[in-house]
Coordinates of C-alpha atoms in Angstrom, one line a residue:
M1 CA 3.1 36.5 45.7
M2 CA -0.4 37.9 46.1
T3 CA 0.3 41.0 44.0
L4 CA -1.4 41.3 40.6
S5 CA 1.7 41.6 38.4
R6 CA 1.0 42.7 34.8
W7 CA 3.0 39.8 33.4
K8 CA 0.8 37.3 35.3
L9 CA -2.4 38.8 34.0
I10 CA -1.1 38.8 30.4
L11 CA 0.1 35.2 30.7
V12 CA -3.2 34.0 32.2
A13 CA -5.2 35.9 29.5
L14 CA -3.1 34.5 26.7
A15 CA -3.3 30.9 28.1
V16 CA -7.1 31.1 28.4
V17 CA -7.5 32.5 24.8
F18 CA -5.1 29.8 23.5
G19 CA -7.1 27.0 25.3
V20 CA -10.5 28.3 24.0
L21 CA -9.3 28.9 20.4
F22 CA -7.6 25.5 20.0
A23 CA -10.2 23.5 21.9
L24 CA -13.2 25.1 20.3
P25 CA -12.9 23.3 16.9
N26 CA -13.4 19.9 18.7
A27 CA -16.9 21.0 19.7
L28 CA -17.9 22.3 16.2
P29 CA -19.4 20.3 13.3
P30 CA -17.1 19.9 10.2
K31 CA -19.1 22.3 8.1
V32 CA -18.8 25.0 10.8
R33 CA -15.1 24.4 11.1
D34 CA -14.6 24.8 7.4
G35 CA -16.3 28.1 7.5
L36 CA -14.1 29.6 10.2
P37 CA -11.9 32.6 9.3
G38 CA -8.5 31.9 8.0
F39 CA -6.7 33.1 11.2
M40 CA -8.8 30.7 13.4
P41 CA -7.3 27.2 14.1
R42 CA -9.2 24.3 12.7
E43 CA -7.2 21.4 13.9
T44 CA -9.0 18.8 16.1
L45 CA -7.8 15.9 18.2
N46 CA -6.6 13.0 16.1
L47 CA -8.3 9.8 17.4
G48 CA -6.1 6.7 17.6
L49 CA -6.8 3.3 16.2
D50 CA -8.7 2.2 19.3
L51 CA -11.1 5.2 19.1
Q52 CA -11.5 5.8 15.4
G53 CA -11.2 2.3 14.1
G54 CA -8.8 1.2 11.4
S55 CA -6.2 -1.4 10.5
Y56 CA -3.3 -3.0 12.5
L57 CA -0.5 -4.9 10.9
L58 CA 2.5 -6.6 12.4
L59 CA 5.2 -6.9 9.7
E60 CA 8.5 -8.8 9.8
V61 CA 11.4 -7.7 7.7
D62 CA 12.7 -10.8 5.8
T63 CA 16.4 -10.5 6.6
N64 CA 17.0 -14.0 5.2
A65 CA 15.8 -12.9 1.8
L66 CA 18.1 -9.8 2.1
R67 CA 21.1 -12.1 2.8
A68 CA 20.2 -14.3 -0.2
E69 CA 20.0 -11.3 -2.4
R70 CA 23.3 -10.0 -1.3
L71 CA 24.9 -13.4 -1.9
T72 CA 23.4 -13.6 -5.4
N73 CA 24.8 -10.1 -6.2
M74 CA 28.1 -11.2 -4.9
V75 CA 28.1 -14.2 -7.3
E76 CA 27.7 -11.8 -10.3
D77 CA 30.4 -9.4 -8.9
I78 CA 32.8 -12.4 -8.7
R79 CA 32.0 -13.5 -12.2
S80 CA 32.6 -10.0 -13.5
Q81 CA 35.9 -9.4 -11.5
L82 CA 37.5 -12.7 -12.5
G83 CA 36.3 -12.3 -16.1
E84 CA 38.1 -9.0 -16.3
K85 CA 41.4 -10.6 -15.2
R86 CA 40.8 -13.7 -17.5
I87 CA 41.0 -16.0 -14.6
A88 CA 39.3 -19.4 -15.3
F89 CA 37.0 -20.8 -12.6
S90 CA 34.2 -23.3 -12.1
G91 CA 31.6 -24.3 -9.5
L92 CA 30.6 -20.7 -8.7
G93 CA 27.6 -20.7 -6.4
V94 CA 26.1 -20.1 -3.0
V95 CA 26.9 -22.9 -0.5
G96 CA 25.9 -22.7 3.2
G97 CA 25.6 -19.0 3.5
A98 CA 28.7 -18.2 1.6
V99 CA 29.9 -18.1 -2.1
C100 CA 32.3 -20.8 -3.2
L101 CA 34.2 -21.4 -6.4
K102 CA 37.2 -23.3 -7.7
I103 CA 40.1 -21.7 -9.5
T104 CA 41.0 -23.8 -12.5
Q105 CA 44.8 -23.1 -12.6
P106 CA 46.6 -23.3 -9.2
G107 CA 48.9 -20.4 -10.3
D108 CA 45.9 -18.1 -10.6
I109 CA 44.9 -18.5 -6.9
P110 CA 47.0 -15.5 -5.5
A111 CA 45.9 -13.2 -8.3
A112 CA 42.2 -14.2 -7.9
T113 CA 42.4 -13.8 -4.1
R114 CA 43.9 -10.4 -4.4
Q115 CA 41.4 -9.2 -7.0
L116 CA 38.4 -10.4 -5.0
R117 CA 39.7 -9.0 -1.7
E118 CA 40.2 -5.6 -3.3
N119 CA 37.0 -5.3 -5.2
I120 CA 34.3 -7.5 -3.6
G121 CA 32.2 -5.9 -0.8
T122 CA 32.4 -2.5 0.7
A123 CA 34.6 -0.7 3.2
L124 CA 33.9 -1.4 6.8
A125 CA 35.7 0.3 9.7
G126 CA 37.0 -1.9 12.6
V127 CA 37.3 -5.1 10.6
E128 CA 40.5 -6.8 9.6
G129 CA 41.1 -6.2 5.9
G130 CA 38.7 -3.2 6.0
R131 CA 35.9 -4.8 4.1
D132 CA 32.6 -6.5 4.9
V133 CA 33.5 -9.6 2.9
V134 CA 36.2 -12.2 4.0
V135 CA 38.0 -14.1 1.2
S136 CA 39.6 -17.4 2.4
T137 CA 41.4 -20.1 0.6
E138 CA 40.5 -23.8 1.0
A139 CA 41.7 -27.1 -0.2
D140 CA 41.4 -28.3 -3.7
Q141 CA 42.0 -24.8 -5.2
R142 CA 38.8 -23.4 -3.8
L143 CA 37.9 -20.0 -2.5
R144 CA 35.2 -19.1 -0.1
L145 CA 33.7 -15.6 0.3
A146 CA 31.5 -14.8 3.3
F147 CA 30.1 -11.7 5.0
V148 CA 31.5 -10.5 8.3
P149 CA 28.7 -11.3 10.8
A150 CA 28.8 -7.8 12.3
A151 CA 28.5 -6.3 8.8
F152 CA 25.4 -8.2 7.9
E153 CA 23.8 -7.4 11.3
A154 CA 24.4 -3.7 10.7
E155 CA 22.9 -4.0 7.2
A156 CA 19.8 -5.9 8.6
A157 CA 19.3 -3.1 11.1
R158 CA 19.6 -0.5 8.4
A159 CA 17.1 -2.5 6.3
V160 CA 14.6 -2.3 9.2
E161 CA 15.0 1.4 9.6
Q162 CA 14.8 2.0 5.9
S163 CA 11.6 -0.2 5.7
Q164 CA 10.1 1.8 8.5
E165 CA 10.7 5.1 6.7
I166 CA 9.4 3.8 3.4
I167 CA 6.3 2.4 5.0
R168 CA 5.7 5.9 6.5
R169 CA 6.0 7.5 3.1
R170 CA 3.7 5.1 1.5
I171 CA 1.0 5.6 4.1
D172 CA 1.4 9.3 3.9
E173 CA 0.7 9.0 0.1
L174 CA -2.5 7.2 0.9
G175 CA -3.7 10.3 3.0
T176 CA -4.0 8.4 6.2
R177 CA -3.8 10.8 9.2
E178 CA -1.5 10.2 12.1
P179 CA -0.4 6.6 11.4
S180 CA 1.6 4.9 14.1
I181 CA 4.7 3.1 12.8
T182 CA 6.9 1.7 15.5
R183 CA 9.7 -0.8 15.6
Q184 CA 9.1 -4.0 17.7
G185 CA 12.1 -6.2 18.6
V186 CA 14.9 -6.7 16.1
N187 CA 13.2 -7.0 12.8
R188 CA 9.5 -6.3 13.3
I189 CA 7.4 -3.2 12.5
V190 CA 3.9 -2.4 13.9
V191 CA 1.7 -0.3 11.7
A192 CA -1.6 1.2 13.1
A193 CA -3.5 3.2 10.5
P194 CA -6.6 4.9 12.0
G195 CA -9.4 5.3 9.6
E196 CA -8.1 2.7 7.1
S197 CA -10.8 0.0 7.4
D198 CA -9.4 -2.3 4.7
P199 CA -6.2 -4.1 5.8
E200 CA -5.9 -6.0 2.5
K201 CA -5.5 -2.6 0.7
L202 CA -2.9 -1.6 3.3
K203 CA -1.1 -5.0 2.8
S204 CA -1.0 -4.6 -1.0
I205 CA 0.6 -1.2 -0.6
L206 CA 3.0 -2.0 2.2
G207 CA 3.8 -5.6 1.3
Q208 CA 5.0 -5.0 -2.3
T209 CA 8.7 -4.5 -2.5
A210 CA 8.4 -2.2 -5.5
K211 CA 11.9 -2.9 -6.7
L212 CA 12.1 -1.5 -10.2
T213 CA 15.0 -2.3 -12.6
F214 CA 15.7 -2.0 -16.3
H215 CA 17.5 -4.9 -18.0
L216 CA 18.5 -5.7 -21.6
V217 CA 16.6 -8.7 -23.1
D218 CA 18.9 -11.5 -24.2
E219 CA 17.5 -12.2 -27.7
T220 CA 20.0 -15.0 -28.3
A221 CA 18.8 -17.1 -25.4
D222 CA 16.6 -20.1 -26.0
I223 CA 13.5 -19.7 -23.8
N224 CA 12.7 -23.4 -23.7
Q225 CA 16.3 -24.2 -22.6
A226 CA 16.1 -21.5 -20.0
M227 CA 12.7 -22.8 -18.7
A228 CA 14.3 -26.2 -18.4
G229 CA 16.9 -24.8 -16.0
R230 CA 19.7 -24.1 -18.5
V231 CA 20.0 -20.3 -18.2
P232 CA 23.0 -18.8 -19.9
P233 CA 25.6 -17.3 -17.6
G234 CA 25.0 -13.7 -16.7
T235 CA 21.3 -13.8 -17.3
I236 CA 18.1 -14.6 -15.4
L237 CA 14.7 -16.0 -16.3
V238 CA 11.8 -13.8 -15.1
P239 CA 8.0 -14.1 -15.6
G240 CA 6.7 -12.1 -18.4
D241 CA 3.7 -10.0 -19.5
D242 CA 0.8 -10.8 -21.8
F243 CA 3.0 -10.9 -24.9
Q244 CA 5.5 -13.4 -23.6
P245 CA 5.2 -15.7 -20.6
F246 CA 9.0 -15.6 -19.8
Y247 CA 11.9 -13.4 -20.6
V248 CA 15.7 -14.1 -20.4
V249 CA 17.3 -10.8 -19.4
K250 CA 20.8 -9.7 -18.5
R251 CA 21.3 -10.0 -14.7
R252 CA 23.0 -6.7 -14.4
A253 CA 20.5 -3.9 -14.4
L254 CA 21.0 -0.9 -16.7
V255 CA 19.2 1.5 -14.2
T256 CA 17.5 0.9 -10.9
G257 CA 14.5 2.5 -9.3
E258 CA 16.6 4.3 -6.7
M259 CA 17.4 6.8 -9.4
L260 CA 13.8 7.8 -9.9
T261 CA 12.8 11.3 -8.7
D262 CA 9.1 11.2 -9.6
A263 CA 6.4 8.8 -10.8
Q264 CA 2.8 9.8 -11.7
A265 CA -0.2 7.9 -13.0
G266 CA -1.4 9.1 -16.4
F267 CA -2.9 8.0 -19.7
D268 CA -1.3 7.1 -23.0
Q269 CA -2.1 9.8 -25.6
R270 CA -2.5 7.2 -28.4
S271 CA -4.3 4.3 -26.7
G272 CA -5.9 6.1 -23.8
Q273 CA -4.7 3.2 -21.5
P274 CA -3.5 4.0 -17.9
I275 CA 0.3 4.3 -17.7
V276 CA 2.9 5.4 -15.2
N277 CA 5.2 8.3 -16.2
F278 CA 8.5 8.4 -14.5
R279 CA 11.6 10.7 -14.3
F280 CA 15.2 9.9 -13.4
N281 CA 17.6 12.0 -11.5
G282 CA 20.7 13.4 -13.3
I283 CA 22.8 10.2 -12.9
G284 CA 20.0 7.9 -13.8
G285 CA 19.0 10.1 -16.8
R286 CA 22.6 10.0 -18.2
R287 CA 22.9 6.2 -17.6
F288 CA 19.5 5.5 -19.1
G289 CA 20.4 7.7 -22.1
D290 CA 23.8 6.0 -22.6
A291 CA 22.2 2.5 -22.3
T292 CA 19.5 3.3 -24.9
R293 CA 22.0 5.0 -27.2
D294 CA 24.3 1.9 -27.2
N295 CA 21.4 -0.6 -27.7
V296 CA 19.2 1.0 -30.4
G297 CA 17.1 -1.8 -32.0
K298 CA 17.2 -4.0 -29.0
R299 CA 14.6 -4.6 -26.3
F300 CA 14.9 -3.7 -22.7
A301 CA 12.7 -5.1 -20.0
I302 CA 11.1 -3.1 -17.2
V303 CA 11.1 -5.4 -14.2
L304 CA 9.0 -4.8 -11.1
D305 CA 9.6 -7.2 -8.3
N306 CA 11.1 -9.9 -10.6
K307 CA 8.3 -9.7 -13.1
V308 CA 8.4 -8.0 -16.5
V309 CA 5.7 -5.4 -16.8
S310 CA 6.7 -4.4 -20.4
A311 CA 9.6 -5.0 -22.8
P312 CA 9.6 -2.3 -25.5
N313 CA 12.0 -1.9 -28.3
I314 CA 14.6 0.9 -28.2
N315 CA 13.8 2.8 -31.4
E316 CA 16.0 5.7 -30.5
P317 CA 18.1 7.1 -27.6
I318 CA 15.9 8.2 -24.7
T319 CA 17.9 11.2 -23.4
G320 CA 15.3 13.3 -21.7
G321 CA 15.6 11.4 -18.4
S322 CA 12.0 10.4 -18.4
G323 CA 9.8 7.7 -19.8
Q324 CA 6.6 5.7 -19.2
I325 CA 5.7 2.2 -18.0
S326 CA 2.8 0.6 -19.9
G327 CA 1.0 -2.6 -19.3
N328 CA -2.5 -3.9 -18.4
F329 CA -3.0 -1.3 -15.7
T330 CA -6.3 -0.1 -14.3
T331 CA -6.5 3.5 -13.1
E332 CA -6.2 2.2 -9.5
S333 CA -3.3 -0.1 -10.2
A334 CA -1.4 2.6 -12.1
N335 CA -2.0 5.0 -9.2
N336 CA -0.8 2.4 -6.6
L337 CA 2.3 1.7 -8.6
S338 CA 3.1 5.4 -8.8
I339 CA 2.7 5.7 -5.0
L340 CA 5.1 2.8 -4.5
L341 CA 7.7 4.2 -6.9
R342 CA 7.6 7.7 -5.3
A343 CA 7.9 6.2 -1.8
G344 CA 10.9 4.1 -2.8
A345 CA 11.6 0.4 -2.9
L346 CA 11.8 -1.7 0.2
P347 CA 15.3 -3.2 0.8
T348 CA 13.6 -6.6 1.1
R349 CA 10.2 -8.1 1.4
L350 CA 7.9 -7.8 4.4
N351 CA 6.0 -10.7 5.8
V352 CA 2.7 -10.1 7.5
E353 CA 2.7 -11.8 10.9
E354 CA -0.5 -10.5 12.2
Q355 CA -3.4 -8.3 11.0
R356 CA -6.4 -6.9 12.8
T357 CA -9.3 -4.6 11.9
V358 CA -10.8 -2.4 14.6
G359 CA -14.4 -1.3 13.8
A360 CA -15.5 2.2 14.2
E361 CA -18.4 1.0 16.5
L362 CA -15.9 -0.2 19.1
G363 CA -14.1 3.2 19.0
A364 CA -17.5 5.0 19.4
D365 CA -18.2 2.9 22.5
A366 CA -14.8 3.7 23.9
I367 CA -15.2 7.4 23.3
A368 CA -18.7 7.3 25.0
A369 CA -17.2 5.5 28.0
G370 CA -14.3 7.9 28.1
K371 CA -16.7 10.9 28.1
I372 CA -18.7 9.4 30.9
S373 CA -15.6 8.6 33.0
T374 CA -14.3 12.1 32.5
I375 CA -17.6 13.7 33.5
V376 CA -18.0 11.5 36.5
G377 CA -14.4 12.2 37.6
F378 CA -14.8 16.0 37.1
V379 CA -18.1 16.1 39.1
A380 CA -16.5 14.0 41.9
I381 CA -13.5 16.3 42.1
M382 CA -15.7 19.4 42.0
A383 CA -17.9 18.1 44.8
F384 CA -14.9 17.3 46.9
M385 CA -13.3 20.8 46.5
L386 CA -16.6 22.6 47.2
L387 CA -17.3 20.6 50.3
A388 CA -13.7 20.7 51.6
Y389 CA -12.9 24.4 50.9
G390 CA -16.2 26.1 50.4
G391 CA -17.9 27.9 47.5
L392 CA -15.2 30.6 47.1
F393 CA -11.9 28.7 47.3
G394 CA -13.4 25.4 46.0
G395 CA -15.0 27.3 43.1
I396 CA -11.7 29.0 42.2
S397 CA -10.1 25.5 42.1
V398 CA -12.9 24.3 39.8
V399 CA -12.4 27.3 37.5
A400 CA -8.7 26.5 37.3
L401 CA -9.6 22.8 36.6
V402 CA -11.8 23.8 33.7
V403 CA -9.1 26.0 32.2
N404 CA -6.7 23.1 32.7
G405 CA -8.9 20.9 30.6
L406 CA -9.2 23.5 27.9
L407 CA -5.4 23.9 27.8
I408 CA -4.8 20.1 27.6
I409 CA -7.3 19.7 24.7
G410 CA -6.0 22.9 23.0
A411 CA -2.4 21.7 23.3
M412 CA -3.1 18.3 21.9
S413 CA -5.1 19.8 19.0
A414 CA -2.3 22.3 18.3
T415 CA 0.4 19.6 18.3
Q416 CA -1.9 17.2 16.4
A417 CA -1.2 14.6 19.1
T418 CA -3.1 11.3 18.7
L419 CA -5.7 10.6 21.5
T420 CA -6.0 6.9 22.4
L421 CA -7.9 5.1 25.0
P422 CA -4.9 5.1 27.4
G423 CA -4.6 8.8 26.5
I424 CA -8.1 9.3 27.9
A425 CA -7.0 7.5 31.0
G426 CA -4.1 9.9 31.2
L427 CA -6.5 12.8 30.8
I428 CA -8.7 11.5 33.7
L429 CA -5.6 10.9 35.9
T430 CA -4.4 14.4 35.2
L431 CA -7.7 15.9 36.2
A432 CA -7.7 13.8 39.3
V433 CA -4.3 15.0 40.5
A434 CA -4.6 18.5 39.2
V435 CA -6.2 19.8 42.4
D436 CA -3.3 18.4 44.5
A437 CA -1.5 21.7 44.1
N438 CA -4.6 23.6 45.3
V439 CA -4.9 21.3 48.3
L440 CA -1.3 21.8 49.2
I441 CA -1.6 25.6 48.9
Y442 CA -4.9 25.8 50.9
E443 CA -3.7 23.5 53.7
R444 CA -0.5 25.6 54.0
M445 CA -2.7 28.7 54.3
R446 CA -4.6 27.0 57.1
D447 CA -1.4 26.1 59.0
E448 CA -0.1 29.7 58.7
V449 CA -3.4 31.2 60.1
R450 CA -3.4 28.7 62.9
A451 CA 0.2 29.7 63.7
G452 CA -1.0 33.3 64.2
R453 CA 0.1 34.8 60.9
T454 CA -1.9 37.6 59.3
L455 CA -4.2 36.8 56.4
V456 CA -1.9 38.4 53.8
I457 CA 1.2 36.6 55.1
A458 CA -0.8 33.3 55.3
M459 CA -2.0 33.5 51.7
D460 CA 1.4 34.5 50.5
S461 CA 3.1 31.7 52.4
G462 CA 0.5 29.2 51.0
F463 CA 1.9 29.8 47.5
S464 CA 5.6 30.4 48.3
R465 CA 6.2 27.5 50.7
A466 CA 4.1 25.0 48.8
M467 CA 5.8 25.6 45.5
S468 CA 8.8 23.4 46.2
T469 CA 6.6 20.5 47.1
I470 CA 4.4 21.1 44.0
I471 CA 7.4 21.3 41.7
D472 CA 9.1 18.2 43.2
A473 CA 5.9 16.1 42.9
N474 CA 5.1 17.1 39.3
L475 CA 8.7 17.0 38.1
T476 CA 9.0 13.3 39.1
T477 CA 5.7 12.6 37.4
L478 CA 6.9 14.4 34.3
L479 CA 10.2 12.5 34.3
A480 CA 8.3 9.2 34.5
A481 CA 6.1 10.2 31.6
M482 CA 9.1 11.1 29.5
M483 CA 10.7 7.7 30.2
M484 CA 7.4 6.0 29.2
F485 CA 7.3 8.1 26.0
Q486 CA 10.9 7.3 25.2
F487 CA 10.9 3.6 25.8
G488 CA 7.2 2.7 25.4
A489 CA 5.3 2.1 22.2
G490 CA 1.8 2.6 20.9
P491 CA -0.8 3.0 23.7
V492 CA 2.0 3.7 26.3
K493 CA 3.2 6.6 24.3
G494 CA -0.3 8.0 24.0
F495 CA -0.7 7.8 27.8
A496 CA 2.7 9.4 28.4
W497 CA 2.1 12.3 26.0
T498 CA -1.3 13.1 27.5
L499 CA 0.1 12.9 31.0
S500 CA 3.1 15.1 30.2
I501 CA 0.9 17.9 28.7
G502 CA -1.5 17.5 31.7
V503 CA 1.3 17.9 34.3
I504 CA 2.5 21.1 32.7
T505 CA -0.9 22.7 32.3
S506 CA -2.0 21.5 35.8
V507 CA 0.9 23.3 37.5
F508 CA 0.2 26.4 35.5
S509 CA -3.6 26.5 36.2
A510 CA -3.5 25.4 39.8
V511 CA -0.8 27.9 40.8
L512 CA -0.9 30.9 38.5
I513 CA -4.6 31.0 37.6
T514 CA -5.6 30.3 41.2
Q515 CA -3.2 33.0 42.4
V516 CA -4.6 35.6 40.0
L517 CA -8.2 34.8 41.0
L518 CA -7.5 34.9 44.7
A519 CA -5.6 38.2 44.3
W520 CA -8.6 39.7 42.6
W521 CA -10.9 38.5 45.4
F522 CA -8.5 39.8 48.1
K523 CA -8.2 43.2 46.4
A524 CA -12.0 43.5 46.0
A525 CA -13.3 42.1 49.3
R526 CA -10.5 43.1 51.7
P527 CA -11.3 40.1 54.0
K528 CA -10.2 39.9 57.6
T529 CA -10.3 36.2 58.0
L530 CA -9.5 33.2 55.8
P531 CA -12.8 31.6 54.6
I532 CA -11.3 28.0 54.9
A533 CA -9.8 28.5 58.3

């Protein structure tokens, strides 16, 4: 193993070049980095929330509101299905987490039950009846419709996953680098946004459901009667805009925001006021075109989170698949709305359970402390190796340790990993245990020399016989780090990622780089004895 194989030299040279190139930008000022040639890497370490400062939010997905919305939608579906079959009913409403109604004619109960079982809810495998809604008959000609518990639990889980992805898209639109968005428990999401010092702005972007729908305005409804609680069937009362305090609109939406493909802030060519231009996908464009063609002369309301932002007249069919939302927008509010619409609507609202702001000063103090700890640790390790194994072998270990540090920083910069305070702890720990492999190799060489082996055999055995121990020790550490990364969250993941990179680079530098340097020394000096014996 003491031969200078060409592949070893090439691999070591490439590793050193990689470490220097990708670690170098971290030591350069921003202006110098921007002036680097195009082929040079410019990525630097991303600092986490605890080092850079920023905002922390703990959000809870409101699954109760999701259930209430599903039940409300079910009420409208039941009204529509029984209306098609001309089945008379009364008392339709939500009672105790289910929808109840009374069929007027006893002879209509079988037909009503069959119609609702076949058309209400969606298919669900593994459930009796094959649907996520159970229709049961009760006394006094009443029917009760309730969700299968497993179905709603699955939908709540999907809502949390969908909310997590939409939050990520919204933060990406803000330009925040390396946000940490992790799930906590059953229905909570932790958001850490480094560099975002205003949690209120983050809350306004993340907390808005951004559910956009288009409804026909019911011009025949009496607003005063509706405000008094007597809303006509099939309609809802929603808060209005500056032109009208409330609107009565058809409950069934013509088109929904899920059909949007793009939304951009802009300015109205006639008034110069900020607006939001939107575009539908193919299905949404056709549906919107058909709805406007069938309702020329009527008004339709653009409803955002149960509030009308505008209610224009349909003067002609809108068949281009695009349109605009106007209102009392500022440039910032129009831009925020376009961000929300592009990212998509949340399945239900998010409740802010906790919020924190981490100042940049605290992060600067942590970075300074981390630097001091790293320097002190490195100096202590270097002193130990030089005292224990002399200037030559100890110095070679120190060189390998420096290359190891470059490789860790270069790898984290190349992968755009986020460095946190626990990550710095992982880095220091990696440096502390990096020389373990050198100690094992050197001590094995000593034992071989004391056993009467020649210098060449002793040095070769030091590497070959220590390798199994080195691999076993570092493999168990790597497995532990992988488990922490898989099951941990936030700081634990940062620590595990830094430790994983450090384990791999430590084995490489302590074994291969040390071997190449010792082989060079042996070939040049032709020693007769082992300097550390």
